[in-house]
Short mmCIF file of C-alpha atoms in Angstrom, two decimals:
data_model
loop_
_atom_site.label_atom_id
_atom_site.label_comp_id
_atom_site.label_asym_id
_atom_site.label_seq_id
_atom_site.Cartn_x
_atom_site.Cartn_y
_atom_site.Cartn_z
CA VAL A 1 64.36 73.54 115.57
CA LEU A 2 67.86 72.63 116.74
CA LEU A 3 69.20 76.05 115.67
CA ARG A 4 66.37 77.92 117.40
CA GLY A 5 66.93 75.87 120.56
CA ALA A 6 70.67 76.52 120.60
CA ALA A 7 70.20 80.24 119.93
CA GLY A 8 67.50 80.53 122.60
CA ARG A 9 69.54 78.68 125.24
CA ALA A 10 72.64 80.75 124.50
CA ARG A 11 70.59 83.95 124.73
CA ALA A 12 69.06 82.82 128.06
CA LEU A 13 72.52 82.12 129.49
CA GLY A 14 74.01 85.31 128.08
CA ILE A 15 76.52 83.33 126.04
CA PRO A 16 77.43 84.67 122.60
CA ILE A 17 77.06 82.14 119.81
CA SER A 18 78.16 82.66 116.24
CA VAL A 19 78.22 80.80 112.96
CA ARG A 20 81.01 81.35 110.46
CA LYS A 21 79.60 81.33 106.96
CA PRO A 22 79.82 83.23 103.68
CA ASP A 23 77.39 86.12 103.24
CA GLU A 24 75.36 84.22 100.65
CA SER A 25 75.34 80.84 102.42
CA VAL A 26 72.51 78.43 101.70
CA TYR A 27 71.98 78.43 105.48
CA ALA A 28 71.46 82.20 105.74
CA GLU A 29 67.65 82.08 105.77
CA ALA A 30 67.48 79.22 108.30
CA LEU A 31 69.89 81.08 110.58
CA ARG A 32 67.83 84.29 110.33
CA ARG A 33 64.66 82.36 111.25
CA ALA A 34 66.49 80.89 114.25
CA GLY A 35 67.27 84.38 115.54
CA PHE A 36 70.80 84.89 114.32
CA VAL A 37 71.73 88.34 113.05
CA GLN A 38 73.91 88.44 109.98
CA VAL A 39 76.87 90.79 110.00
CA PRO A 40 78.40 91.23 106.53
CA ARG A 41 81.78 89.56 106.24
CA GLY A 42 83.45 92.84 105.38
CA GLU A 43 82.52 94.12 108.85
CA ARG A 44 83.61 91.03 110.80
CA SER A 45 86.52 89.61 108.87
CA MET A 46 89.41 88.24 110.91
CA MET A 47 91.71 88.14 107.90
CA THR A 48 95.17 89.57 108.04
CA MET A 49 96.12 91.06 104.71
CA ALA A 50 99.37 92.72 103.81
CA HIS A 51 101.26 94.12 100.88
CA VAL A 52 104.94 94.60 101.55
CA PHE A 53 106.22 97.93 100.25
CA ASP A 54 109.74 97.74 101.69
CA PRO A 55 110.99 94.14 101.98
CA ALA A 56 114.42 95.14 103.31
CA GLY A 57 112.92 97.46 105.93
CA LEU A 58 110.48 94.82 107.14
CA ALA A 59 113.23 92.19 107.15
CA ARG A 60 115.39 94.47 109.33
CA ARG A 61 112.56 94.80 111.86
CA VAL A 62 111.89 91.05 111.93
CA LEU A 63 115.57 90.19 112.29
CA SER A 64 115.90 92.77 115.07
CA ALA A 65 112.83 91.36 116.86
CA THR A 66 113.97 87.74 116.58
CA GLY A 67 117.56 88.59 117.52
CA ARG A 68 118.87 86.39 114.74
CA ALA A 69 121.76 87.39 112.53
CA LEU A 70 122.03 85.89 109.07
CA PRO A 71 125.44 84.53 108.04
CA VAL A 72 124.50 85.00 104.39
CA GLU A 73 123.13 87.82 102.26
CA VAL A 74 119.53 87.05 101.28
CA ALA A 75 118.18 88.23 97.94
CA VAL A 76 114.60 87.55 96.86
CA TRP A 77 113.04 87.41 93.43
CA THR A 78 109.33 87.50 92.65
CA PRO A 79 107.63 88.12 89.32
CA ALA A 80 106.91 91.64 90.63
CA ARG A 81 110.31 92.64 92.07
CA GLU A 82 113.81 91.84 93.25
CA ALA A 83 115.15 92.88 96.64
CA VAL A 84 117.98 92.24 99.04
CA LEU A 85 116.66 91.60 102.54
CA ASN A 86 119.95 92.16 104.34
CA PRO A 87 122.55 93.91 102.19
CA ASN A 88 126.00 92.36 102.29
CA GLN A 89 128.01 93.56 105.26
CA GLY A 90 131.12 91.47 104.95
CA ARG A 91 129.26 88.25 104.17
CA SER A 92 131.01 86.06 101.65
CA ARG A 93 127.93 84.05 100.63
CA ARG A 94 124.62 84.95 99.02
CA VAL A 95 121.40 82.98 98.77
CA ILE A 96 118.60 83.83 96.35
CA LEU A 97 115.01 82.87 97.13
CA GLU A 98 112.65 82.78 94.15
CA MET A 99 108.94 82.84 94.99
CA LYS A 100 105.58 84.43 94.31
CA GLU A 101 104.85 87.83 95.82
CA HIS A 102 102.34 86.44 98.36
CA ASP A 103 104.94 83.97 99.65
CA LEU A 104 107.40 86.83 100.15
CA ALA A 105 104.82 88.65 102.28
CA ARG A 106 104.18 85.46 104.27
CA LEU A 107 107.95 84.93 104.79
CA LEU A 108 108.46 88.47 106.06
CA LEU A 109 105.42 88.19 108.37
CA CYS A 110 106.73 84.84 109.68
CA ARG A 111 103.70 83.02 108.27
CA LEU A 112 105.63 80.87 105.79
CA ASP A 113 107.29 77.58 106.70
CA LEU A 114 110.19 78.21 104.35
CA LEU A 115 111.63 74.69 104.35
CA GLN A 116 108.20 73.18 103.69
CA ALA A 117 107.65 75.69 100.87
CA VAL A 118 111.00 74.61 99.39
CA ARG A 119 109.96 70.93 99.61
CA GLU A 120 106.65 71.81 97.91
CA GLU A 121 108.63 73.66 95.22
CA ARG A 122 106.80 76.92 95.88
CA VAL A 123 110.14 78.52 96.75
CA THR A 124 113.33 77.88 94.82
CA VAL A 125 116.67 78.32 96.58
CA VAL A 126 119.84 79.29 94.75
CA GLY A 127 122.32 78.43 97.47
CA THR A 128 122.98 75.66 99.95
CA ARG A 129 120.58 73.76 102.18
CA GLU A 130 122.39 75.27 105.19
CA ASP A 131 121.74 78.77 103.87
CA ALA A 132 118.01 78.00 103.46
CA GLU A 133 117.91 76.62 107.02
CA ALA A 134 119.56 79.80 108.35
CA VAL A 135 116.94 81.95 106.60
CA ALA A 136 114.15 79.72 107.95
CA GLN A 137 115.48 80.17 111.49
CA ALA A 138 115.80 83.94 111.05
CA PHE A 139 112.17 84.20 109.89
CA PRO A 140 110.60 81.56 112.16
CA PHE A 141 107.25 80.18 111.08
CA SER A 142 104.45 81.13 113.47
CA PRO A 143 101.31 79.09 112.81
CA TRP A 144 97.90 80.63 113.36
CA ASP A 145 96.23 80.09 116.71
CA TYR A 146 92.49 79.59 116.53
CA HIS A 147 90.62 80.08 119.78
CA ASP A 148 86.98 80.10 118.68
CA LEU A 149 85.48 77.28 120.71
CA ASP A 150 82.12 77.59 118.99
CA TYR A 151 83.26 75.84 115.80
CA ILE A 152 81.34 72.62 115.32
#
């Protein structure tokens, strides 16, 4: 009754209302009876997915966009590959970041809080704390912004 009332009032006011749920939710039938239309998740997903093909190329673009220069050469190791994000151009130091492939993608997309990942031991740093901080500043963490006001 509550769902039908909310859906009817929203419809009368011309206000969109949505419910975030898996396709096979136990609430699916109740929502259908209340007048909600199910759109398969594959057609409405707000996920951002990425597979990094060229870590050095993406790193160049991020560093260019952030305007930050790294004082140290940054090499990364994952179980799938090794790469140098900013090949040595007169830098005397090198830092190696060891992580899983998905954390590399998150780092390069600025969706990884590098220092927190180091504290959680998801990323291992072969180098100094100062080097890790410089990399974290060069790839600044940008948390997600959620603006859906219809979450209850």
